[in-house]
C-alpha cells in the first residue's frame, strides 16, 4: 500500500489486512477522503471479504468526523455501488474491496458522483491531504450522520434489464452456470439471469470471505469446476466473476474457457454493427483481435495505459460508449462507463439470442490469435532505463509507448513489453497468427531484455 508517499495503486488502495490496512490507517484514509469531498453525501459498501465490516466501520468513523454523511448499504458488487452513486445523486462512493486479490487483502475504491472511479489527479489530492495531515475536522455539532440506503442491488438489476432485449433472450431458454467465487457476484447475477428468462445453476454461491472454493481471480486454472459443470449439465454458457464482480470470464457449451479479449471482441463486433464509427477504448495490452474487429467493422480505437480507471476516464473524456480489457472487464457506456460483470453477461446473452449462435460459434468466427506470455526479473530502480534502452532498439517499428513498448508487426504479430506496477519484473505479451511465431517473439525479446539489463 504505502511505497513512498502513495496510497493509490492502479485500481484504488490495496493492502494486507491488519498489516497495511489497519483500522487506524483506514480511519485516517476516511478522514482524508472526507476532507477531499467536504461535507457531502457518500455511499459506502463492501464485498464478501471477512475484513469488510471492520474496515467499513473504520472508514465511516473517519469520513463522518469531517462532516460528510455516510449512507451505509448492503454487501454489493462494485458496479452495483457505482450505479447507485449515480442513481441516487450521491456526491461520491466508497467500496471496500480488493477485487481479485486473495482473501488476506482488502482495499478501497473511491467513486466520483458519476459512478466512475476518481481520476489519478483526484487520488493525488487525497494523498496530499493524508500525508500532509491537512484534515478538516468538523466541530462536535457538525459531524456527519450515518444513514442507510438499502436495496441498491435490485435497482441495479432493473437498470441492466433496460439495456437488453429481454423477450429475445427469454425465448431461447438458456441455461447458465454462475461461479461467483463465494462473493458478491452471487447477490445479483443469478437473479438478473433468471429475470431474463434463463435457467441458472450456481456454484460457489454461498458468501464466504475466505474464498474457500476458488481464488477470486478468474484464471483458467481456477475455473475447472465451472467448465466441468457447464459440460456435465449441458448448459449453454458459464460465467465466472472476480471478487467484486466487475469482471467476467466466460466458458462455452463445450467447457472451453475464454480470455476476456475473445468475449470482448464478440461484444465489440455487435456493438459496431449497430454503431458505425463508434469510439472504443482499450488498453495497449489488448489483443490485436480487438484492432482487427475495429478495423473490419469501422470502429475507432483509442489505446490507453493499462488499468480500468484509465479506460473509464478516457471514455468519459471522449464520450465513448464501449471499452474493454483482456482480463474480462467490459465497460458499457449506455449503462455506465465502468467494468460491470453482470451487464457483460446480459449483453452476451442478447448476442447469442439474436444471432442464434452458440458462444463457441461466435468466438470461432473471429480471427484467431495465439498468445504467449513471459517475464524477466528487473529491479524497480532499473525499469525506466531498461524501457529507454529497449525503445532505442525498436523505435523505427510501428509502435506505441503509451504504456511500456508495444510493437505491431506487418504479419499481424505484436509484442508488449511492460514493467509491472507492483512487482520487480518486466512482462512480455506476444501474439501471432500461430503458436510458434508467438513463442519465438516472446523468446527473442526476452533475451534482448536480459542482454540490455546486464548493461545497466
Ligand atoms: Mg474487480
CSV table of C-alpha atoms and ligand atoms in Angstrom, one decimal:
chain,number,residue,atom,x,y,z
A,1,UNK,CA,0.0,0.0,0.0
A,2,UNK,CA,2.5,2.7,1.1
A,3,UNK,CA,5.6,3.0,-1.0
A,4,UNK,CA,7.0,6.5,-0.9
A,5,UNK,CA,4.0,8.7,-0.2
A,6,UNK,CA,1.4,6.9,-2.2
A,7,UNK,CA,-1.8,5.3,-1.2
A,8,UNK,CA,-3.4,4.5,-4.5
A,9,UNK,CA,-2.2,1.9,-7.0
A,10,UNK,CA,-3.6,1.3,-10.5
A,11,UNK,CA,-7.0,0.5,-9.0
A,12,UNK,CA,-7.7,2.1,-5.7
A,13,UNK,CA,-5.9,1.5,-2.4
A,14,UNK,CA,-4.9,-2.1,-1.7
A,15,UNK,CA,-3.1,-3.8,1.2
A,16,UNK,CA,-2.8,-6.7,3.6
A,17,UNK,CA,-5.5,-6.5,6.3
A,18,UNK,CA,-4.1,-5.5,9.7
A,19,UNK,CA,-0.6,-5.2,8.2
A,20,UNK,CA,-1.0,-2.3,5.8
A,21,UNK,CA,-4.8,-1.8,6.1
A,22,UNK,CA,-5.1,-1.4,9.8
A,23,UNK,CA,-8.2,0.1,11.4
A,24,UNK,CA,-6.2,3.2,12.4
A,25,UNK,CA,-4.7,3.7,8.9
A,26,UNK,CA,-8.2,3.3,7.5
A,27,UNK,CA,-9.7,5.9,9.9
A,28,UNK,CA,-7.1,8.3,8.6
A,29,UNK,CA,-7.9,7.4,5.0
A,30,UNK,CA,-11.5,8.1,5.8
A,31,UNK,CA,-10.5,11.5,7.2
A,32,UNK,CA,-8.6,12.3,4.0
A,33,UNK,CA,-11.4,11.2,1.7
A,34,UNK,CA,-14.0,13.1,3.8
A,35,UNK,CA,-11.8,16.2,3.7
A,36,UNK,CA,-11.4,15.8,-0.1
A,37,UNK,CA,-15.2,15.6,-0.6
A,38,UNK,CA,-16.1,18.2,2.0
A,39,UNK,CA,-19.3,17.8,3.9
A,40,UNK,CA,-21.1,15.7,1.2
A,41,UNK,CA,-23.1,12.5,1.0
A,42,UNK,CA,-21.0,9.4,0.5
A,43,UNK,CA,-22.4,5.9,-0.3
A,44,UNK,CA,-20.5,3.1,1.3
A,45,UNK,CA,-20.5,-0.7,0.6
A,46,UNK,CA,-18.2,-3.7,0.8
A,47,UNK,CA,-17.7,-7.1,-0.8
A,48,UNK,CA,-17.6,-10.5,0.9
A,49,UNK,CA,-14.2,-10.3,2.4
A,50,UNK,CA,-14.1,-11.1,6.2
A,51,UNK,CA,-12.5,-7.7,6.9
A,52,UNK,CA,-15.2,-5.7,5.1
A,53,UNK,CA,-17.4,-4.8,8.0
A,54,UNK,CA,-14.5,-3.8,10.2
A,55,UNK,CA,-12.9,-1.6,7.6
A,56,UNK,CA,-16.3,-0.1,6.6
A,57,UNK,CA,-16.8,1.0,10.2
A,58,UNK,CA,-13.3,2.4,10.5
A,59,UNK,CA,-13.6,4.4,7.3
A,60,UNK,CA,-17.1,5.6,8.3
A,61,UNK,CA,-15.6,7.0,11.5
A,62,UNK,CA,-13.1,9.0,9.6
A,63,UNK,CA,-15.5,10.3,7.0
A,64,UNK,CA,-18.2,11.4,9.4
A,65,UNK,CA,-15.6,13.2,11.6
A,66,UNK,CA,-15.1,15.6,8.6
A,67,UNK,CA,-18.8,16.3,8.4
A,68,UNK,CA,-19.7,14.1,5.5
A,69,UNK,CA,-22.8,11.9,5.8
A,70,UNK,CA,-22.2,8.2,5.1
A,71,UNK,CA,-25.0,6.1,3.6
A,72,UNK,CA,-24.4,2.5,4.5
A,73,UNK,CA,-25.6,0.0,2.0
A,74,UNK,CA,-25.6,-3.8,1.9
A,75,UNK,CA,-22.9,-6.2,0.7
A,76,UNK,CA,-22.6,-5.2,-3.0
A,77,UNK,CA,-20.7,-5.8,-6.2
A,78,UNK,CA,-18.6,-2.8,-7.1
A,79,UNK,CA,-20.6,-1.9,-10.3
A,80,UNK,CA,-23.9,-2.0,-8.2
A,81,UNK,CA,-22.5,0.6,-5.8
A,82,UNK,CA,-21.2,2.6,-8.7
A,83,UNK,CA,-24.6,2.6,-10.3
A,84,UNK,CA,-26.3,3.6,-7.1
A,85,UNK,CA,-24.0,6.6,-6.6
A,86,UNK,CA,-25.2,8.0,-9.9
A,87,UNK,CA,-28.8,6.9,-9.5
A,88,UNK,CA,-29.2,8.3,-6.0
A,89,UNK,CA,-27.3,11.5,-6.8
A,90,UNK,CA,-24.7,10.9,-4.2
A,91,UNK,CA,-21.6,13.1,-4.1
A,92,UNK,CA,-19.4,10.1,-4.0
A,93,UNK,CA,-19.0,6.5,-3.1
A,94,UNK,CA,-16.6,4.1,-1.5
A,95,UNK,CA,-16.4,0.4,-1.9
A,96,UNK,CA,-14.3,-1.7,0.4
A,97,UNK,CA,-12.8,-4.4,-1.9
A,98,UNK,CA,-9.6,-5.9,-3.1
A,99,UNK,CA,-11.2,-7.1,-6.3
A,100,UNK,CA,-9.3,-10.2,-7.5
A,101,UNK,CA,-6.6,-10.2,-4.7
A,102,UNK,CA,-6.5,-13.1,-2.2
A,103,UNK,CA,-8.6,-13.1,0.9
A,104,UNK,CA,-6.0,-11.6,3.2
A,105,UNK,CA,-6.1,-8.4,1.2
A,106,UNK,CA,-8.6,-5.7,1.2
A,107,UNK,CA,-8.8,-2.3,-0.5
A,108,UNK,CA,-10.7,1.0,-1.0
A,109,UNK,CA,-12.1,2.2,-4.3
A,110,UNK,CA,-13.3,5.8,-4.3
A,111,UNK,CA,-16.1,6.7,-6.7
A,112,UNK,CA,-17.0,10.2,-8.1
A,113,UNK,CA,-20.6,11.4,-8.4
A,114,UNK,CA,-20.9,10.0,-11.9
A,115,UNK,CA,-20.3,6.5,-10.7
A,116,UNK,CA,-16.8,6.3,-12.1
A,117,UNK,CA,-13.6,5.9,-10.0
A,118,UNK,CA,-12.0,9.2,-9.2
A,119,UNK,CA,-9.2,10.3,-11.6
A,120,UNK,CA,-5.5,9.8,-10.8
A,121,UNK,CA,-5.2,13.6,-10.2
A,122,UNK,CA,-8.0,13.4,-7.6
A,123,UNK,CA,-6.2,10.4,-5.9
A,124,UNK,CA,-3.1,12.7,-5.6
A,125,UNK,CA,-5.3,15.3,-3.9
A,126,UNK,CA,-6.4,12.7,-1.3
A,127,UNK,CA,-2.8,11.5,-0.8
A,128,UNK,CA,-1.7,15.1,-0.2
A,129,UNK,CA,-4.3,15.6,2.5
A,130,UNK,CA,-3.4,12.2,4.0
A,131,UNK,CA,0.4,12.7,4.1
A,132,UNK,CA,0.5,16.4,4.9
A,133,UNK,CA,-2.2,15.9,7.6
A,134,UNK,CA,-4.5,18.6,6.1
A,135,UNK,CA,-7.6,17.0,7.7
A,136,UNK,CA,-10.6,19.2,8.1
A,137,UNK,CA,-12.2,18.0,11.4
A,138,UNK,CA,-15.8,19.0,11.8
A,139,UNK,CA,-16.8,20.7,15.1
A,140,UNK,CA,-18.7,18.4,17.5
A,141,UNK,CA,-22.1,19.7,16.5
A,142,UNK,CA,-21.4,19.4,12.7
A,143,UNK,CA,-20.4,15.7,12.5
A,144,UNK,CA,-21.7,13.7,9.6
A,145,UNK,CA,-24.6,11.3,10.1
A,146,UNK,CA,-24.7,7.6,9.4
A,147,UNK,CA,-27.7,6.7,7.4
A,148,UNK,CA,-28.8,3.6,5.4
A,149,UNK,CA,-29.6,3.1,1.8
A,150,UNK,CA,-30.7,-0.5,1.1
A,151,UNK,CA,-31.9,-2.5,-1.9
A,152,UNK,CA,-29.5,-1.0,-4.3
A,153,UNK,CA,-28.7,-4.4,-5.8
A,154,UNK,CA,-32.3,-4.8,-7.1
A,155,UNK,CA,-32.3,-1.3,-8.6
A,156,UNK,CA,-29.0,-2.3,-10.4
A,157,UNK,CA,-30.7,-5.4,-11.8
A,158,UNK,CA,-33.6,-3.4,-13.0
A,159,UNK,CA,-31.2,-0.9,-14.7
A,160,UNK,CA,-29.3,-3.6,-16.6
A,161,UNK,CA,-32.5,-5.2,-17.9
A,162,UNK,CA,-33.4,-1.9,-19.6
A,163,UNK,CA,-30.3,-2.3,-21.9
A,164,UNK,CA,-31.1,-5.7,-23.4
A,165,UNK,CA,-33.9,-7.3,-25.3
A,166,UNK,CA,-35.5,-9.5,-22.6
A,167,UNK,CA,-38.1,-11.1,-24.9
A,168,UNK,CA,-35.5,-12.3,-27.3
A,169,UNK,CA,-33.3,-13.7,-24.6
A,170,UNK,CA,-36.2,-15.4,-22.8
A,171,UNK,CA,-37.3,-17.2,-26.0
A,172,UNK,CA,-34.1,-19.2,-26.0
A,173,UNK,CA,-34.5,-20.6,-22.5
A,174,UNK,CA,-30.7,-20.5,-22.0
A,175,UNK,CA,-29.2,-22.4,-19.1
A,176,UNK,CA,-26.3,-20.6,-17.4
A,177,UNK,CA,-23.9,-21.7,-14.8
A,178,UNK,CA,-22.7,-18.9,-12.5
A,179,UNK,CA,-19.5,-19.1,-10.4
A,180,UNK,CA,-19.4,-16.1,-8.1
A,181,UNK,CA,-16.2,-17.1,-6.2
A,182,UNK,CA,-18.2,-17.1,-3.0
A,183,UNK,CA,-18.5,-13.4,-3.3
A,184,UNK,CA,-20.9,-10.6,-4.2
A,185,UNK,CA,-21.5,-11.6,-7.9
A,186,UNK,CA,-23.8,-14.2,-6.4
A,187,UNK,CA,-26.0,-11.5,-5.0
A,188,UNK,CA,-27.0,-10.1,-8.3
A,189,UNK,CA,-26.1,-12.1,-11.4
A,190,UNK,CA,-28.3,-15.2,-10.7
A,191,UNK,CA,-31.4,-13.0,-10.1
A,192,UNK,CA,-30.7,-10.9,-13.2
A,193,UNK,CA,-30.2,-14.0,-15.4
A,194,UNK,CA,-33.4,-15.6,-14.0
A,195,UNK,CA,-35.3,-12.3,-14.7
A,196,UNK,CA,-34.1,-12.5,-18.3
A,197,UNK,CA,-36.0,-15.8,-18.6
A,198,UNK,CA,-33.0,-18.1,-18.3
A,199,UNK,CA,-32.3,-21.1,-16.0
A,200,UNK,CA,-29.5,-20.6,-13.5
A,201,UNK,CA,-27.3,-23.2,-11.8
A,202,UNK,CA,-24.9,-21.6,-9.3
A,203,UNK,CA,-21.6,-23.0,-8.0
A,204,UNK,CA,-19.5,-21.3,-5.2
A,205,UNK,CA,-22.6,-19.3,-4.5
A,206,UNK,CA,-22.5,-19.1,-0.7
A,207,UNK,CA,-20.9,-15.9,0.7
A,208,UNK,CA,-17.6,-16.9,2.2
A,209,UNK,CA,-15.0,-14.1,2.7
A,210,UNK,CA,-12.2,-16.7,2.9
A,211,UNK,CA,-12.8,-17.7,-0.8
A,212,UNK,CA,-12.8,-21.3,0.2
A,213,UNK,CA,-13.8,-22.7,-3.2
A,214,UNK,CA,-11.5,-20.8,-5.6
A,215,UNK,CA,-9.3,-17.7,-5.7
A,216,UNK,CA,-11.2,-14.5,-6.5
A,217,UNK,CA,-9.1,-14.0,-9.7
A,218,UNK,CA,-11.0,-15.8,-12.5
A,219,UNK,CA,-8.0,-17.5,-14.1
A,220,UNK,CA,-8.5,-20.5,-16.4
A,221,UNK,CA,-6.6,-22.7,-13.9
A,222,UNK,CA,-9.2,-22.0,-11.2
A,223,UNK,CA,-12.3,-22.3,-13.3
A,224,UNK,CA,-12.1,-26.1,-13.8
A,225,UNK,CA,-15.2,-26.7,-11.7
A,226,UNK,CA,-17.2,-24.2,-13.7
A,227,UNK,CA,-16.1,-25.7,-17.0
A,228,UNK,CA,-16.9,-29.2,-15.8
A,229,UNK,CA,-20.3,-28.2,-14.5
A,230,UNK,CA,-21.3,-26.5,-17.8
A,231,UNK,CA,-20.4,-29.6,-19.7
A,232,UNK,CA,-21.9,-32.1,-17.3
A,233,UNK,CA,-25.3,-30.4,-17.2
A,234,UNK,CA,-25.4,-29.3,-20.8
A,235,UNK,CA,-25.6,-25.6,-20.0
A,236,UNK,CA,-25.3,-23.0,-22.8
A,237,UNK,CA,-22.6,-21.0,-21.1
A,238,UNK,CA,-20.8,-20.5,-17.8
A,239,UNK,CA,-19.7,-17.2,-16.3
A,240,UNK,CA,-17.2,-16.6,-13.5
A,241,UNK,CA,-16.8,-13.3,-11.7
A,242,UNK,CA,-13.9,-11.8,-9.8
A,243,UNK,CA,-14.2,-10.9,-6.1
A,244,UNK,CA,-16.2,-7.7,-6.6
A,245,UNK,CA,-18.0,-8.9,-9.8
A,246,UNK,CA,-16.8,-6.1,-12.1
A,247,UNK,CA,-15.0,-8.6,-14.4
A,248,UNK,CA,-16.5,-11.7,-16.0
A,249,UNK,CA,-14.8,-14.6,-17.7
A,250,UNK,CA,-16.9,-17.0,-19.9
A,251,UNK,CA,-17.0,-20.7,-20.6
A,252,UNK,CA,-18.7,-22.0,-23.8
A,253,UNK,CA,-21.0,-25.0,-24.0
A,254,UNK,CA,-18.0,-27.3,-24.5
A,255,UNK,CA,-16.3,-26.2,-21.3
A,256,UNK,CA,-13.8,-24.1,-23.2
A,257,UNK,CA,-12.7,-21.1,-21.1
A,258,UNK,CA,-12.0,-17.8,-23.0
A,259,UNK,CA,-9.8,-15.0,-22.0
A,260,UNK,CA,-11.6,-11.6,-21.9
A,261,UNK,CA,-10.3,-10.5,-25.3
A,262,UNK,CA,-12.4,-13.1,-27.1
A,263,UNK,CA,-15.7,-12.3,-25.4
A,264,UNK,CA,-15.0,-8.5,-25.6
A,265,UNK,CA,-14.4,-9.0,-29.3
A,266,UNK,CA,-17.8,-10.7,-29.7
A,267,UNK,CA,-19.5,-7.7,-27.9
A,268,UNK,CA,-17.4,-5.2,-29.9
A,269,UNK,CA,-18.5,-6.7,-33.2
A,270,UNK,CA,-22.2,-6.5,-32.4
A,271,UNK,CA,-21.8,-3.0,-30.9
A,272,UNK,CA,-20.1,-1.7,-34.1
A,273,UNK,CA,-22.7,-3.3,-36.3
A,274,UNK,CA,-25.2,-1.1,-34.6
A,275,UNK,CA,-22.9,1.9,-34.0
A,276,UNK,CA,-20.7,2.5,-37.1
A,277,UNK,CA,-17.7,4.8,-36.5
A,278,UNK,CA,-18.1,4.4,-32.7
A,279,UNK,CA,-15.1,5.2,-30.5
A,280,UNK,CA,-13.8,2.2,-28.4
A,281,UNK,CA,-11.4,2.5,-25.6
A,282,UNK,CA,-9.0,-0.3,-24.7
A,283,UNK,CA,-5.5,-0.6,-23.1
A,284,UNK,CA,-2.4,-1.4,-25.2
A,285,UNK,CA,-2.4,-4.8,-23.5
A,286,UNK,CA,-5.4,-5.9,-25.6
A,287,UNK,CA,-5.1,-8.4,-28.3
A,288,UNK,CA,-4.7,-7.4,-32.0
A,289,UNK,CA,-8.0,-9.2,-32.3
A,290,UNK,CA,-9.7,-6.1,-30.9
A,291,UNK,CA,-7.9,-4.0,-33.5
A,292,UNK,CA,-8.9,-6.4,-36.3
A,293,UNK,CA,-12.6,-6.3,-35.3
A,294,UNK,CA,-12.5,-2.5,-35.0
A,295,UNK,CA,-10.9,-2.2,-38.5
A,296,UNK,CA,-13.3,-4.6,-40.1
A,297,UNK,CA,-16.5,-3.1,-38.6
A,298,UNK,CA,-15.4,0.5,-38.7
A,299,UNK,CA,-14.8,1.4,-35.1
A,300,UNK,CA,-12.2,3.9,-33.9
A,301,UNK,CA,-9.8,2.5,-31.2
A,302,UNK,CA,-8.4,4.8,-28.5
A,303,UNK,CA,-5.5,3.0,-26.9
A,304,UNK,CA,-4.8,3.7,-23.2
A,305,UNK,CA,-2.4,2.7,-20.5
A,306,UNK,CA,-3.3,-0.5,-18.7
A,307,UNK,CA,-5.8,0.0,-15.8
A,308,UNK,CA,-9.6,0.2,-15.6
A,309,UNK,CA,-9.6,3.7,-14.1
A,310,UNK,CA,-7.7,5.0,-17.1
A,311,UNK,CA,-10.2,3.3,-19.5
A,312,UNK,CA,-13.2,4.8,-17.7
A,313,UNK,CA,-11.6,8.2,-17.6
A,314,UNK,CA,-10.8,8.1,-21.3
A,315,UNK,CA,-14.4,7.0,-22.1
A,316,UNK,CA,-15.7,10.0,-20.1
A,317,UNK,CA,-13.2,12.4,-21.8
A,318,UNK,CA,-14.1,11.4,-25.4
A,319,UNK,CA,-17.6,10.3,-24.8
A,320,UNK,CA,-17.0,6.7,-25.9
A,321,UNK,CA,-19.8,4.1,-25.3
A,322,UNK,CA,-17.7,1.0,-25.1
A,323,UNK,CA,-14.5,-0.1,-23.5
A,324,UNK,CA,-12.9,-3.4,-22.7
A,325,UNK,CA,-9.9,-5.2,-21.2
A,326,UNK,CA,-8.2,-8.6,-21.8
A,327,UNK,CA,-8.9,-9.6,-18.2
A,328,UNK,CA,-12.7,-9.7,-18.7
A,329,UNK,CA,-13.6,-6.1,-18.0
A,330,UNK,CA,-16.2,-4.7,-20.3
A,331,UNK,CA,-17.4,-1.1,-20.0
A,332,UNK,CA,-20.8,-0.5,-21.5
A,333,UNK,CA,-21.4,3.3,-21.6
A,334,UNK,CA,-25.2,3.3,-22.1
A,335,UNK,CA,-25.4,1.7,-18.6
A,336,UNK,CA,-22.2,3.0,-17.0
A,337,UNK,CA,-18.7,3.6,-18.2
A,338,UNK,CA,-17.2,1.2,-15.7
A,339,UNK,CA,-16.5,-2.5,-15.7
A,340,UNK,CA,-19.6,-4.5,-15.0
A,341,UNK,CA,-19.7,-8.3,-14.9
A,342,UNK,CA,-23.5,-8.6,-14.8
A,343,UNK,CA,-24.0,-6.1,-17.6
A,344,UNK,CA,-21.5,-8.0,-19.7
A,345,UNK,CA,-23.3,-11.3,-19.1
A,346,UNK,CA,-26.6,-9.8,-20.2
A,347,UNK,CA,-25.0,-8.3,-23.4
A,348,UNK,CA,-23.5,-11.7,-24.3
A,349,UNK,CA,-26.8,-13.5,-23.8
A,350,UNK,CA,-28.5,-11.0,-26.0
A,351,UNK,CA,-26.0,-11.5,-28.8
A,352,UNK,CA,-26.3,-15.3,-28.5
A,353,UNK,CA,-30.1,-14.9,-28.7
A,354,UNK,CA,-30.2,-12.5,-31.6
A,355,UNK,CA,-27.6,-14.3,-33.7
A,356,UNK,CA,-28.9,-17.7,-32.8
A,357,UNK,CA,-25.3,-18.8,-32.3
A,358,UNK,CA,-23.5,-20.6,-29.5
A,359,UNK,CA,-20.7,-18.9,-27.8
A,360,UNK,CA,-18.2,-21.3,-29.4
A,361,UNK,CA,-19.5,-20.3,-32.8
A,362,UNK,CA,-19.3,-16.6,-32.1
A,363,UNK,CA,-15.7,-17.0,-31.0
A,364,UNK,CA,-14.8,-19.3,-33.8
A,365,UNK,CA,-15.8,-16.8,-36.5
A,366,UNK,CA,-13.3,-14.3,-35.2
A,367,UNK,CA,-9.7,-14.0,-36.4
A,368,UNK,CA,-7.6,-16.4,-34.3
A,369,UNK,CA,-4.5,-15.3,-32.4
A,370,UNK,CA,-2.1,-17.2,-30.2
A,371,UNK,CA,-0.8,-15.5,-27.1
A,372,UNK,CA,2.4,-16.3,-25.2
A,373,UNK,CA,3.4,-14.5,-22.0
A,374,UNK,CA,6.7,-14.3,-20.1
A,375,UNK,CA,8.5,-12.2,-17.6
A,376,UNK,CA,12.1,-11.3,-16.5
A,377,UNK,CA,13.2,-10.1,-13.1
A,378,UNK,CA,14.2,-6.4,-13.1
A,379,UNK,CA,14.9,-4.3,-10.0
A,380,UNK,CA,12.4,-1.4,-9.8
A,381,UNK,CA,15.2,1.2,-10.0
A,382,UNK,CA,16.4,-0.1,-13.4
A,383,UNK,CA,12.9,-0.2,-15.0
A,384,UNK,CA,13.0,3.3,-16.6
A,385,UNK,CA,16.5,2.9,-18.0
A,386,UNK,CA,15.6,-0.5,-19.4
A,387,UNK,CA,12.5,0.9,-21.1
A,388,UNK,CA,14.6,3.6,-22.7
A,389,UNK,CA,17.1,1.1,-24.0
A,390,UNK,CA,14.6,-1.2,-25.5
A,391,UNK,CA,12.8,1.8,-27.1
A,392,UNK,CA,16.1,2.9,-28.7
A,393,UNK,CA,16.5,-0.5,-30.3
A,394,UNK,CA,13.0,-0.7,-31.7
A,395,UNK,CA,12.0,2.9,-32.3
A,396,UNK,CA,11.7,2.5,-36.1
A,397,UNK,CA,9.0,-0.2,-35.8
A,398,UNK,CA,5.2,0.6,-35.8
A,399,UNK,CA,4.9,1.1,-32.0
A,400,UNK,CA,3.1,2.8,-29.1
A,401,UNK,CA,4.8,3.9,-25.9
A,402,UNK,CA,1.6,4.8,-24.1
A,403,UNK,CA,2.4,2.1,-21.6
A,404,UNK,CA,5.6,0.2,-21.9
A,405,UNK,CA,6.6,-0.5,-25.5
A,406,UNK,CA,4.0,-2.2,-27.8
A,407,UNK,CA,5.2,-3.2,-31.3
A,408,UNK,CA,2.8,-4.2,-34.1
A,409,UNK,CA,4.5,-6.2,-36.9
A,410,UNK,CA,3.3,-6.4,-40.5
A,411,UNK,CA,2.4,-10.1,-40.2
A,412,UNK,CA,-0.2,-9.2,-37.5
A,413,UNK,CA,2.0,-10.4,-34.7
A,414,UNK,CA,2.6,-8.0,-31.8
A,415,UNK,CA,4.5,-7.7,-28.6
A,416,UNK,CA,4.0,-5.6,-25.5
A,417,UNK,CA,7.0,-5.2,-23.1
A,418,UNK,CA,5.9,-3.5,-19.9
A,419,UNK,CA,7.2,-3.0,-16.4
A,420,UNK,CA,4.9,-4.4,-13.7
A,421,UNK,CA,3.5,-1.6,-11.5
A,422,UNK,CA,3.6,-3.8,-8.4
A,423,UNK,CA,6.5,-6.3,-8.7
A,424,UNK,CA,10.2,-6.1,-9.7
A,425,UNK,CA,9.6,-7.7,-13.1
A,426,UNK,CA,9.1,-6.8,-16.8
A,427,UNK,CA,6.3,-8.6,-18.5
A,428,UNK,CA,6.2,-9.7,-22.1
A,429,UNK,CA,3.0,-10.5,-24.0
A,430,UNK,CA,3.4,-11.7,-27.6
A,431,UNK,CA,0.7,-12.7,-30.0
A,432,UNK,CA,0.7,-14.0,-33.6
A,433,UNK,CA,-1.4,-16.0,-36.1
A,434,UNK,CA,0.4,-19.2,-35.0
A,435,UNK,CA,1.8,-20.5,-31.7
A,436,UNK,CA,5.4,-21.0,-32.9
A,437,UNK,CA,5.6,-17.3,-34.0
A,438,UNK,CA,4.3,-16.1,-30.7
A,439,UNK,CA,6.7,-18.2,-28.8
A,440,UNK,CA,9.6,-17.1,-31.0
A,441,UNK,CA,8.7,-13.5,-30.4
A,442,UNK,CA,8.5,-13.8,-26.7
A,443,UNK,CA,11.8,-15.6,-26.5
A,444,UNK,CA,13.5,-13.2,-28.8
A,445,UNK,CA,12.5,-10.2,-26.8
A,446,UNK,CA,13.1,-11.9,-23.5
A,447,UNK,CA,16.8,-12.5,-24.4
A,448,UNK,CA,17.0,-8.9,-25.8
A,449,UNK,CA,15.8,-7.6,-22.5
A,450,UNK,CA,18.1,-9.7,-20.5
A,451,UNK,CA,21.1,-8.6,-22.5
A,452,UNK,CA,20.1,-4.9,-22.1
A,453,UNK,CA,19.6,-5.4,-18.4
A,454,UNK,CA,23.2,-6.6,-18.0
A,455,UNK,CA,24.5,-3.3,-19.5
A,456,UNK,CA,22.6,-1.2,-16.9
B,1,LIG,MG1,-12.7,-6.5,-9.7
